[in-house]
Amino acid sequence: YDDENNWSWGAGVDNVYIYGTPSEGTPGIVWKGDSTSLLSDTTSLTPTFTPNTNSNPGSYFFTLSVTDSCATEQSVVIIKTTRGDSTIWTGATDTDWFKDANWSCRIPDSSRTAIIANAPPNNCIIGSSGTAKALNIVNQRTGGNTFSFPGSGNLYVYGNWQNDGTFSQGTGTVTFKGAGYQAIGGSIATKFYNLTVNNSSGNQNVTLTQNNDTVAAVLALTQGTLALNGNTLVISNGASGAVTRSSGFIQSEGEASVVNWITNTGGSYVFPFGYLGTYIPFTFNKMGNATTRNISTGTWNTSIDNNLNLPSGTTLDVDTGTQFFIDRWWAITPVPWTVDVDSAGVTFAFTTVE
């Protein structure tokens, strides 16, 4: 009896601990307590304890009475349940994210990882009602199975995003809402519809660890830093308002860390870069009949040592231009570019120390 490995429990319980040493008895076994309905048999020495899916973690107290022909002995048994840190998509009932019965351990929330397993026959769908939440997202749906977001609802992610399968973005908004470091990665690039960075710490990064993640509608920088980390972020919405900012910025800081904005034929496009807490936007303002579609841009700091670091072949007169040098590089690649019809005004920003 004292060996907890001899006990079993149902979905919704991650750990069970047994306290007390009830007597090994003869027939005449009775379990009593407020939660006896959760026991499979109140007259068995080894019943199965199964909390329902709405049960919260906590302690359950029972009295076990063992009676023989001479006496009755009683012992107190405490069964303690604790929440695990993940819940797995089973799709046991249907495709609804918001049903406990579709998860191994209830609906995920801000403190529990959602593992979207590939095996269940029902796809995982976040509908337009309510706001879905998860500590981390691990998407494993492949081979025609999907994790989809067809409505216009919200998914709050408080930790990391790992996409190893098929994610159908629909018209919903994924918001990174953590208070520490967060990552967007996995083995497959993710295409978001709306992507919001709202990291409450403010000085922590939401970091890309996969190349060519895409935002199809609006990238909203509310708070925190979106770090490109040597990767390309694609903005496929050609409107100049496809990137908005109230606070925070995109951190490039490397030649391979670029924003590739697939733009329309006109407009002023602001790339909201920043470095060391300073907002240093780059603006590409299309003028005239500019037909450029893609504007791929990155920027990075050079060492602040007053070295000119002139590229080979540069003919700038360094004797008269030294005081105008800035310790920062920009790489701007407009594609395609037609010399005789395209023109643009560009505005650079940099930190005070640079």
C-alpha positions as a Markdown table, in Angstrom:
| # | Residue | x | y | z |
|---|---|---|---|---|
| 1 | Tyr | 0.0 | 0.0 | 0.0 |
| 2 | Asp | 2.8 | 2.4 | 0.9 |
| 3 | Asp | 4.3 | 2.1 | -2.6 |
| 4 | Glu | 2.8 | 5.0 | -4.6 |
| 5 | Asn | 3.8 | 3.1 | -7.8 |
| 6 | Asn | 0.9 | 0.8 | -7.1 |
| 7 | Trp | -1.6 | 3.6 | -7.6 |
| 8 | Ser | -2.9 | 5.1 | -10.8 |
| 9 | Trp | -4.6 | 8.3 | -11.6 |
| 10 | Gly | -6.5 | 9.8 | -14.5 |
| 11 | Ala | -6.0 | 12.8 | -16.8 |
| 12 | Gly | -5.6 | 16.1 | -15.1 |
| 13 | Val | -3.2 | 14.9 | -12.4 |
| 14 | Asp | 0.5 | 15.1 | -12.9 |
| 15 | Asn | 1.9 | 13.9 | -9.6 |
| 16 | Val | 0.3 | 12.0 | -6.7 |
| 17 | Tyr | 1.9 | 11.6 | -3.3 |
| 18 | Ile | 0.5 | 9.3 | -0.6 |
| 19 | Tyr | 1.1 | 10.2 | 3.0 |
| 20 | Gly | 0.3 | 7.9 | 6.0 |
| 21 | Thr | 0.6 | 4.2 | 6.8 |
| 22 | Pro | -2.9 | 2.7 | 6.9 |
| 23 | Ser | -3.2 | -0.8 | 8.4 |
| 24 | Glu | -3.0 | -3.8 | 6.2 |
| 25 | Gly | -6.5 | -5.1 | 6.9 |
| 26 | Thr | -9.0 | -7.9 | 6.3 |
| 27 | Pro | -12.3 | -7.2 | 4.7 |
| 28 | Gly | -14.3 | -4.3 | 6.1 |
| 29 | Ile | -12.6 | -1.4 | 4.3 |
| 30 | Val | -14.3 | 2.0 | 4.1 |
| 31 | Trp | -13.0 | 5.2 | 2.6 |
| 32 | Lys | -14.6 | 8.5 | 3.9 |
| 33 | Gly | -14.1 | 12.1 | 2.9 |
| 34 | Asp | -15.6 | 15.0 | 1.0 |
| 35 | Ser | -14.2 | 13.7 | -2.3 |
| 36 | Thr | -15.0 | 10.0 | -2.2 |
| 37 | Ser | -16.7 | 10.4 | -5.6 |
| 38 | Leu | -13.3 | 10.7 | -7.1 |
| 39 | Leu | -12.3 | 7.2 | -5.9 |
| 40 | Ser | -13.2 | 4.2 | -8.1 |
| 41 | Asp | -14.2 | 2.0 | -5.1 |
| 42 | Thr | -14.7 | 3.1 | -1.5 |
| 43 | Thr | -14.5 | -0.5 | -0.3 |
| 44 | Ser | -11.1 | -1.4 | -1.9 |
| 45 | Leu | -7.7 | -1.0 | -0.3 |
| 46 | Thr | -6.3 | 0.2 | -3.7 |
| 47 | Pro | -8.9 | 2.4 | -5.4 |
| 48 | Thr | -8.1 | 4.6 | -8.4 |
| 49 | Phe | -8.1 | 8.3 | -7.6 |
| 50 | Thr | -9.3 | 10.4 | -10.6 |
| 51 | Pro | -9.9 | 14.2 | -10.2 |
| 52 | Asn | -12.3 | 15.6 | -12.8 |
| 53 | Thr | -10.9 | 18.0 | -15.4 |
| 54 | Asn | -12.0 | 21.1 | -13.6 |
| 55 | Ser | -10.3 | 20.2 | -10.4 |
| 56 | Asn | -7.6 | 22.5 | -9.2 |
| 57 | Pro | -4.3 | 21.3 | -7.8 |
| 58 | Gly | -4.4 | 20.8 | -4.1 |
| 59 | Ser | -4.7 | 18.2 | -1.3 |
| 60 | Tyr | -7.5 | 15.7 | -0.8 |
| 61 | Phe | -8.1 | 14.2 | 2.7 |
| 62 | Phe | -9.6 | 10.8 | 3.3 |
| 63 | Thr | -10.1 | 8.5 | 6.3 |
| 64 | Leu | -9.4 | 4.9 | 5.7 |
| 65 | Ser | -11.1 | 2.5 | 8.2 |
| 66 | Val | -10.1 | -1.2 | 8.3 |
| 67 | Thr | -12.3 | -3.4 | 10.5 |
| 68 | Asp | -11.8 | -7.0 | 11.5 |
| 69 | Ser | -13.6 | -9.1 | 14.1 |
| 70 | Cys | -11.7 | -7.5 | 17.0 |
| 71 | Ala | -11.3 | -3.8 | 16.3 |
| 72 | Thr | -11.4 | -0.9 | 13.8 |
| 73 | Glu | -8.3 | 0.9 | 12.9 |
| 74 | Gln | -8.3 | 4.3 | 11.1 |
| 75 | Ser | -5.6 | 6.2 | 9.2 |
| 76 | Val | -5.6 | 9.5 | 7.4 |
| 77 | Val | -4.5 | 9.5 | 3.8 |
| 78 | Ile | -3.6 | 12.7 | 1.9 |
| 79 | Ile | -3.5 | 12.7 | -1.9 |
| 80 | Lys | -1.8 | 15.8 | -3.2 |
| 81 | Thr | -2.0 | 16.9 | -6.8 |
| 82 | Thr | 0.3 | 19.4 | -8.5 |
| 83 | Arg | 0.1 | 20.9 | -11.9 |
| 84 | Gly | 2.5 | 19.9 | -14.6 |
| 85 | Asp | 4.2 | 22.4 | -16.9 |
| 86 | Ser | 2.6 | 21.1 | -20.1 |
| 87 | Thr | -0.5 | 19.8 | -21.6 |
| 88 | Ile | -0.8 | 17.8 | -24.9 |
| 89 | Trp | -3.4 | 18.2 | -27.6 |
| 90 | Thr | -5.4 | 15.0 | -27.8 |
| 91 | Gly | -8.4 | 16.2 | -29.9 |
| 92 | Ala | -10.5 | 13.6 | -28.1 |
| 93 | Thr | -13.8 | 15.5 | -28.6 |
| 94 | Asp | -13.4 | 17.8 | -31.6 |
| 95 | Thr | -11.1 | 20.6 | -32.9 |
| 96 | Asp | -11.8 | 23.3 | -30.3 |
| 97 | Trp | -8.8 | 24.7 | -28.4 |
| 98 | Phe | -11.0 | 26.0 | -25.6 |
| 99 | Lys | -12.3 | 22.5 | -24.5 |
| 100 | Asp | -10.6 | 20.8 | -21.5 |
| 101 | Ala | -11.5 | 17.4 | -22.9 |
| 102 | Asn | -9.3 | 18.0 | -26.0 |
| 103 | Trp | -6.2 | 18.3 | -23.8 |
| 104 | Ser | -4.3 | 15.8 | -21.7 |
| 105 | Cys | -4.3 | 18.1 | -18.7 |
| 106 | Arg | -6.9 | 20.9 | -19.3 |
| 107 | Ile | -6.6 | 23.9 | -21.5 |
| 108 | Pro | -3.2 | 25.6 | -21.6 |
| 109 | Asp | -2.7 | 28.9 | -19.9 |
| 110 | Ser | 0.1 | 31.4 | -19.2 |
| 111 | Ser | 2.0 | 28.9 | -17.0 |
| 112 | Arg | 1.6 | 25.8 | -19.1 |
| 113 | Thr | 3.1 | 24.7 | -22.4 |
| 114 | Ala | 0.8 | 23.7 | -25.2 |
| 115 | Ile | 2.1 | 20.7 | -27.2 |
| 116 | Ile | 0.1 | 20.4 | -30.4 |
| 117 | Ala | 0.8 | 16.7 | -31.0 |
| 118 | Asn | 0.6 | 15.3 | -34.6 |
| 119 | Ala | -1.1 | 12.0 | -33.7 |
| 120 | Pro | -4.7 | 13.0 | -32.8 |
| 121 | Pro | -7.1 | 12.9 | -35.8 |
| 122 | Asn | -8.7 | 16.2 | -35.0 |
| 123 | Asn | -6.8 | 19.3 | -35.9 |
| 124 | Cys | -6.3 | 22.0 | -33.3 |
| 125 | Ile | -8.2 | 25.2 | -34.1 |
| 126 | Ile | -8.3 | 28.5 | -32.2 |
| 127 | Gly | -11.7 | 30.0 | -33.0 |
| 128 | Ser | -12.6 | 33.7 | -33.0 |
| 129 | Ser | -14.2 | 33.7 | -29.5 |
| 130 | Gly | -12.0 | 34.3 | -26.5 |
| 131 | Thr | -8.2 | 34.6 | -26.1 |
| 132 | Ala | -6.1 | 31.5 | -26.1 |
| 133 | Lys | -3.0 | 31.5 | -23.8 |
| 134 | Ala | 0.0 | 29.3 | -23.4 |
| 135 | Leu | 3.4 | 29.5 | -21.7 |
| 136 | Asn | 5.1 | 27.9 | -24.8 |
| 137 | Ile | 3.8 | 26.7 | -28.1 |
| 138 | Val | 5.2 | 23.5 | -29.6 |
| 139 | Asn | 3.5 | 22.7 | -32.9 |
| 140 | Gln | 4.1 | 19.2 | -34.2 |
| 141 | Arg | 1.2 | 18.9 | -36.7 |
| 142 | Thr | 2.5 | 17.6 | -40.1 |
| 143 | Gly | 1.4 | 15.4 | -43.0 |
| 144 | Gly | -1.9 | 17.2 | -43.7 |
| 145 | Asn | -2.6 | 17.8 | -40.0 |
| 146 | Thr | -2.7 | 21.5 | -39.0 |
| 147 | Phe | -2.7 | 23.9 | -36.1 |
| 148 | Ser | -4.9 | 26.7 | -37.4 |
| 149 | Phe | -6.1 | 30.1 | -36.4 |
| 150 | Pro | -9.0 | 30.8 | -38.9 |
| 151 | Gly | -10.8 | 33.4 | -36.9 |
| 152 | Ser | -9.7 | 36.9 | -35.8 |
| 153 | Gly | -9.0 | 36.0 | -32.2 |
| 154 | Asn | -5.9 | 36.3 | -30.0 |
| 155 | Leu | -3.2 | 33.9 | -28.9 |
| 156 | Tyr | -1.0 | 35.1 | -26.0 |
| 157 | Val | 2.4 | 33.5 | -25.7 |
| 158 | Tyr | 4.3 | 34.0 | -22.5 |
| 159 | Gly | 7.4 | 32.0 | -23.4 |
| 160 | Asn | 8.7 | 30.5 | -26.6 |
| 161 | Trp | 7.2 | 29.6 | -30.0 |
| 162 | Gln | 8.5 | 26.4 | -31.6 |
| 163 | Asn | 7.1 | 25.6 | -35.0 |
| 164 | Asp | 8.0 | 22.1 | -36.3 |
| 165 | Gly | 4.8 | 21.6 | -38.3 |
| 166 | Thr | 2.0 | 23.2 | -40.2 |
| 167 | Phe | 0.6 | 26.4 | -38.8 |
| 168 | Ser | -2.3 | 28.1 | -40.7 |
| 169 | Gln | -2.4 | 31.7 | -39.5 |
| 170 | Gly | -5.9 | 32.8 | -40.6 |
| 171 | Thr | -6.5 | 36.4 | -39.6 |
| 172 | Gly | -5.7 | 36.1 | -35.9 |
| 173 | Thr | -3.1 | 37.9 | -33.7 |
| 174 | Val | -0.2 | 36.2 | -31.9 |
| 175 | Thr | 1.1 | 38.4 | -29.1 |
| 176 | Phe | 4.4 | 37.7 | -27.3 |
| 177 | Lys | 3.5 | 38.8 | -23.8 |
| 178 | Gly | 6.2 | 37.5 | -21.6 |
| 179 | Ala | 8.2 | 39.2 | -18.9 |
| 180 | Gly | 11.6 | 37.7 | -19.9 |
| 181 | Tyr | 13.5 | 36.4 | -22.8 |
| 182 | Gln | 11.3 | 34.8 | -25.6 |
| 183 | Ala | 12.2 | 33.1 | -28.8 |
| 184 | Ile | 10.4 | 32.4 | -32.1 |
| 185 | Gly | 11.9 | 29.4 | -33.8 |
| 186 | Gly | 11.5 | 25.7 | -34.6 |
| 187 | Ser | 12.5 | 23.8 | -37.7 |
| 188 | Ile | 10.0 | 25.5 | -40.0 |
| 189 | Ala | 9.6 | 29.2 | -40.6 |
| 190 | Thr | 6.3 | 30.6 | -39.3 |
| 191 | Lys | 3.9 | 32.8 | -41.3 |
| 192 | Phe | 1.9 | 35.1 | -38.8 |
| 193 | Tyr | -1.0 | 37.2 | -39.8 |
| 194 | Asn | -0.7 | 39.9 | -37.1 |
| 195 | Leu | 2.3 | 39.7 | -34.8 |
| 196 | Thr | 2.6 | 41.8 | -31.7 |
| 197 | Val | 5.6 | 42.2 | -29.4 |
| 198 | Asn | 4.5 | 43.3 | -26.0 |
| 199 | Asn | 7.1 | 42.0 | -23.6 |
| 200 | Ser | 6.3 | 43.6 | -20.2 |
| 201 | Ser | 10.0 | 43.6 | -19.1 |
| 202 | Gly | 10.7 | 46.2 | -21.8 |
| 203 | Asn | 14.5 | 45.4 | -21.9 |
| 204 | Gln | 14.1 | 41.7 | -22.9 |
| 205 | Asn | 14.3 | 40.4 | -26.4 |
| 206 | Val | 11.8 | 38.4 | -28.4 |
| 207 | Thr | 14.5 | 36.7 | -30.6 |
| 208 | Leu | 14.1 | 35.1 | -34.0 |
| 209 | Thr | 15.9 | 31.7 | -34.2 |
| 210 | Gln | 14.5 | 30.7 | -37.6 |
| 211 | Asn | 15.1 | 32.5 | -41.0 |
| 212 | Asn | 12.3 | 34.0 | -43.1 |
| 213 | Asp | 9.5 | 34.2 | -40.5 |
| 214 | Thr | 6.7 | 36.3 | -42.2 |
| 215 | Val | 4.1 | 38.8 | -41.0 |
| 216 | Ala | 1.3 | 38.9 | -43.5 |
| 217 | Ala | -0.7 | 41.9 | -42.1 |
| 218 | Val | 0.6 | 44.0 | -39.2 |
| 219 | Leu | 3.7 | 43.9 | -37.1 |
| 220 | Ala | 3.0 | 45.9 | -33.9 |
| 221 | Leu | 5.8 | 46.9 | -31.6 |
| 222 | Thr | 4.1 | 47.7 | -28.3 |
| 223 | Gln | 6.9 | 47.0 | -25.8 |
| 224 | Gly | 10.2 | 45.2 | -25.9 |
| 225 | Thr | 12.8 | 44.3 | -28.6 |
| 226 | Leu | 12.4 | 42.1 | -31.6 |
| 227 | Ala | 15.9 | 40.8 | -32.2 |
| 228 | Leu | 16.6 | 39.5 | -35.7 |
| 229 | Asn | 19.6 | 37.5 | -34.5 |
| 230 | Gly | 21.2 | 36.9 | -38.0 |
| 231 | Asn | 17.8 | 36.1 | -39.7 |
| 232 | Thr | 15.5 | 37.7 | -42.2 |
| 233 | Leu | 12.0 | 38.9 | -41.2 |
| 234 | Val | 9.6 | 39.2 | -44.1 |
| 235 | Ile | 6.8 | 41.8 | -44.1 |
| 236 | Ser | 4.5 | 40.7 | -47.0 |
| 237 | Asn | 1.9 | 43.5 | -46.5 |
| 238 | Gly | 2.9 | 46.3 | -49.0 |
| 239 | Ala | 1.1 | 49.1 | -47.1 |
| 240 | Ser | 3.4 | 51.6 | -45.4 |
| 241 | Gly | 1.4 | 51.1 | -42.2 |
| 242 | Ala | 2.1 | 47.4 | -42.0 |
| 243 | Val | 4.7 | 48.1 | -39.2 |
| 244 | Thr | 3.5 | 50.1 | -36.2 |
| 245 | Arg | 5.3 | 51.2 | -33.0 |
| 246 | Ser | 4.3 | 52.7 | -29.7 |
| 247 | Ser | 7.5 | 51.5 | -27.9 |
| 248 | Gly | 10.3 | 49.1 | -28.4 |
| 249 | Phe | 12.1 | 48.4 | -31.7 |
| 250 | Ile | 13.6 | 45.9 | -34.1 |
| 251 | Gln | 17.3 | 45.0 | -33.4 |
| 252 | Ser | 19.3 | 44.3 | -36.5 |
| 253 | Glu | 23.0 | 44.7 | -35.5 |
| 254 | Gly | 24.4 | 42.4 | -38.2 |
| 255 | Glu | 24.7 | 42.3 | -42.0 |
| 256 | Ala | 22.6 | 39.1 | -42.1 |
| 257 | Ser | 19.9 | 40.6 | -39.8 |
| 258 | Val | 17.5 | 42.3 | -42.2 |
| 259 | Val | 13.9 | 43.2 | -42.6 |
| 260 | Asn | 12.7 | 42.4 | -46.1 |
| 261 | Trp | 9.6 | 44.5 | -46.8 |
| 262 | Ile | 7.6 | 43.6 | -49.9 |
| 263 | Thr | 6.2 | 47.0 | -50.6 |
| 264 | Asn | 3.8 | 48.8 | -52.9 |
| 265 | Thr | 4.9 | 51.3 | -55.6 |
| 266 | Gly | 4.7 | 54.4 | -53.4 |
| 267 | Gly | 4.9 | 55.5 | -49.8 |
| 268 | Ser | 7.2 | 56.2 | -46.9 |
| 269 | Tyr | 8.4 | 53.0 | -45.1 |
| 270 | Val | 9.8 | 53.3 | -41.6 |
| 271 | Phe | 12.0 | 50.5 | -40.4 |
| 272 | Pro | 11.9 | 50.8 | -36.6 |
| 273 | Phe | 15.4 | 49.8 | -35.7 |
| 274 | Gly | 17.0 | 50.4 | -32.3 |
| 275 | Tyr | 20.2 | 49.8 | -30.4 |
| 276 | Leu | 21.0 | 49.8 | -26.7 |
| 277 | Gly | 17.7 | 51.3 | -25.7 |
| 278 | Thr | 17.8 | 54.0 | -28.4 |
| 279 | Tyr | 15.3 | 54.2 | -31.2 |
| 280 | Ile | 17.1 | 54.7 | -34.6 |
| 281 | Pro | 14.6 | 54.3 | -37.4 |
| 282 | Phe | 15.5 | 54.1 | -41.0 |
| 283 | Thr | 13.0 | 55.7 | -43.5 |
| 284 | Phe | 12.8 | 54.8 | -47.2 |
| 285 | Asn | 10.5 | 57.3 | -48.9 |
| 286 | Lys | 9.6 | 56.3 | -52.5 |
| 287 | Met | 9.2 | 59.2 | -54.8 |
| 288 | Gly | 8.0 | 59.7 | -58.3 |
| 289 | Asn | 7.3 | 56.6 | -60.3 |
| 290 | Ala | 9.3 | 54.3 | -58.1 |
| 291 | Thr | 8.6 | 50.7 | -58.9 |
| 292 | Thr | 10.8 | 49.0 | -56.3 |
| 293 | Arg | 9.0 | 46.1 | -54.7 |
| 294 | Asn | 11.3 | 44.6 | -52.0 |
| 295 | Ile | 13.3 | 46.8 | -49.7 |
| 296 | Ser | 15.7 | 44.7 | -47.7 |
| 297 | Thr | 17.4 | 46.6 | -44.9 |
| 298 | Gly | 19.7 | 46.0 | -42.0 |
| 299 | Thr | 22.0 | 48.2 | -39.8 |
| 300 | Trp | 24.8 | 47.5 | -37.4 |
| 301 | Asn | 27.2 | 49.4 | -35.1 |
| 302 | Thr | 30.9 | 49.5 | -35.8 |
| 303 | Ser | 33.5 | 49.9 | -33.1 |
| 304 | Ile | 33.6 | 53.3 | -31.7 |
| 305 | Asp | 37.4 | 53.9 | -32.2 |
| 306 | Asn | 37.3 | 56.8 | -34.7 |
| 307 | Asn | 38.6 | 54.5 | -37.5 |
| 308 | Leu | 37.1 | 55.3 | -40.8 |
| 309 | Asn | 36.7 | 51.7 | -42.0 |
| 310 | Leu | 36.3 | 52.8 | -45.6 |
| 311 | Pro | 35.3 | 50.1 | -48.0 |
| 312 | Ser | 37.8 | 49.2 | -50.7 |
| 313 | Gly | 37.4 | 51.6 | -53.7 |
| 314 | Thr | 35.8 | 54.5 | -51.7 |
| 315 | Thr | 37.0 | 57.9 | -53.0 |
| 316 | Leu | 35.7 | 60.1 | -50.1 |
| 317 | Asp | 38.1 | 62.8 | -49.2 |
| 318 | Val | 38.9 | 61.7 | -45.6 |
| 319 | Asp | 40.9 | 64.8 | -44.9 |
| 320 | Thr | 37.8 | 67.0 | -45.0 |
| 321 | Gly | 35.1 | 64.4 | -44.2 |
| 322 | Thr | 36.4 | 62.8 | -41.1 |
| 323 | Gln | 34.3 | 64.8 | -38.6 |
| 324 | Phe | 31.1 | 63.6 | -40.4 |
| 325 | Phe | 31.7 | 59.9 | -40.1 |
| 326 | Ile | 29.2 | 57.9 | -38.0 |
| 327 | Asp | 30.1 | 54.6 | -36.4 |
| 328 | Arg | 27.2 | 52.7 | -38.0 |
| 329 | Trp | 26.6 | 50.8 | -41.3 |
| 330 | Trp | 23.4 | 50.4 | -43.3 |
| 331 | Ala | 22.8 | 47.8 | -45.9 |
| 332 | Ile | 19.9 | 48.8 | -48.3 |
| 333 | Thr | 18.9 | 46.5 | -51.1 |
| 334 | Pro | 15.9 | 47.6 | -53.2 |
| 335 | Val | 14.8 | 44.9 | -55.8 |
| 336 | Pro | 14.1 | 45.5 | -58.6 |
| 337 | Trp | 15.5 | 49.0 | -59.1 |
| 338 | Thr | 15.0 | 50.9 | -62.3 |
| 339 | Val | 17.5 | 53.8 | -62.5 |
| 340 | Asp | 15.7 | 56.0 | -64.9 |
| 341 | Val | 12.3 | 56.0 | -63.1 |
| 342 | Asp | 13.0 | 55.2 | -59.5 |
| 343 | Ser | 14.0 | 57.7 | -56.8 |
| 344 | Ala | 13.7 | 57.7 | -53.1 |
| 345 | Gly | 14.6 | 59.8 | -50.1 |
| 346 | Val | 16.3 | 58.0 | -47.3 |
| 347 | Thr | 16.6 | 59.1 | -43.6 |
| 348 | Phe | 19.2 | 57.6 | -41.3 |
| 349 | Ala | 19.3 | 57.7 | -37.5 |
| 350 | Phe | 22.0 | 56.7 | -35.0 |
| 351 | Thr | 22.8 | 56.8 | -31.3 |
| 352 | Thr | 24.4 | 59.8 | -29.7 |
| 353 | Val | 27.6 | 57.9 | -28.9 |
| 354 | Glu | 28.0 | 56.9 | -32.6 |
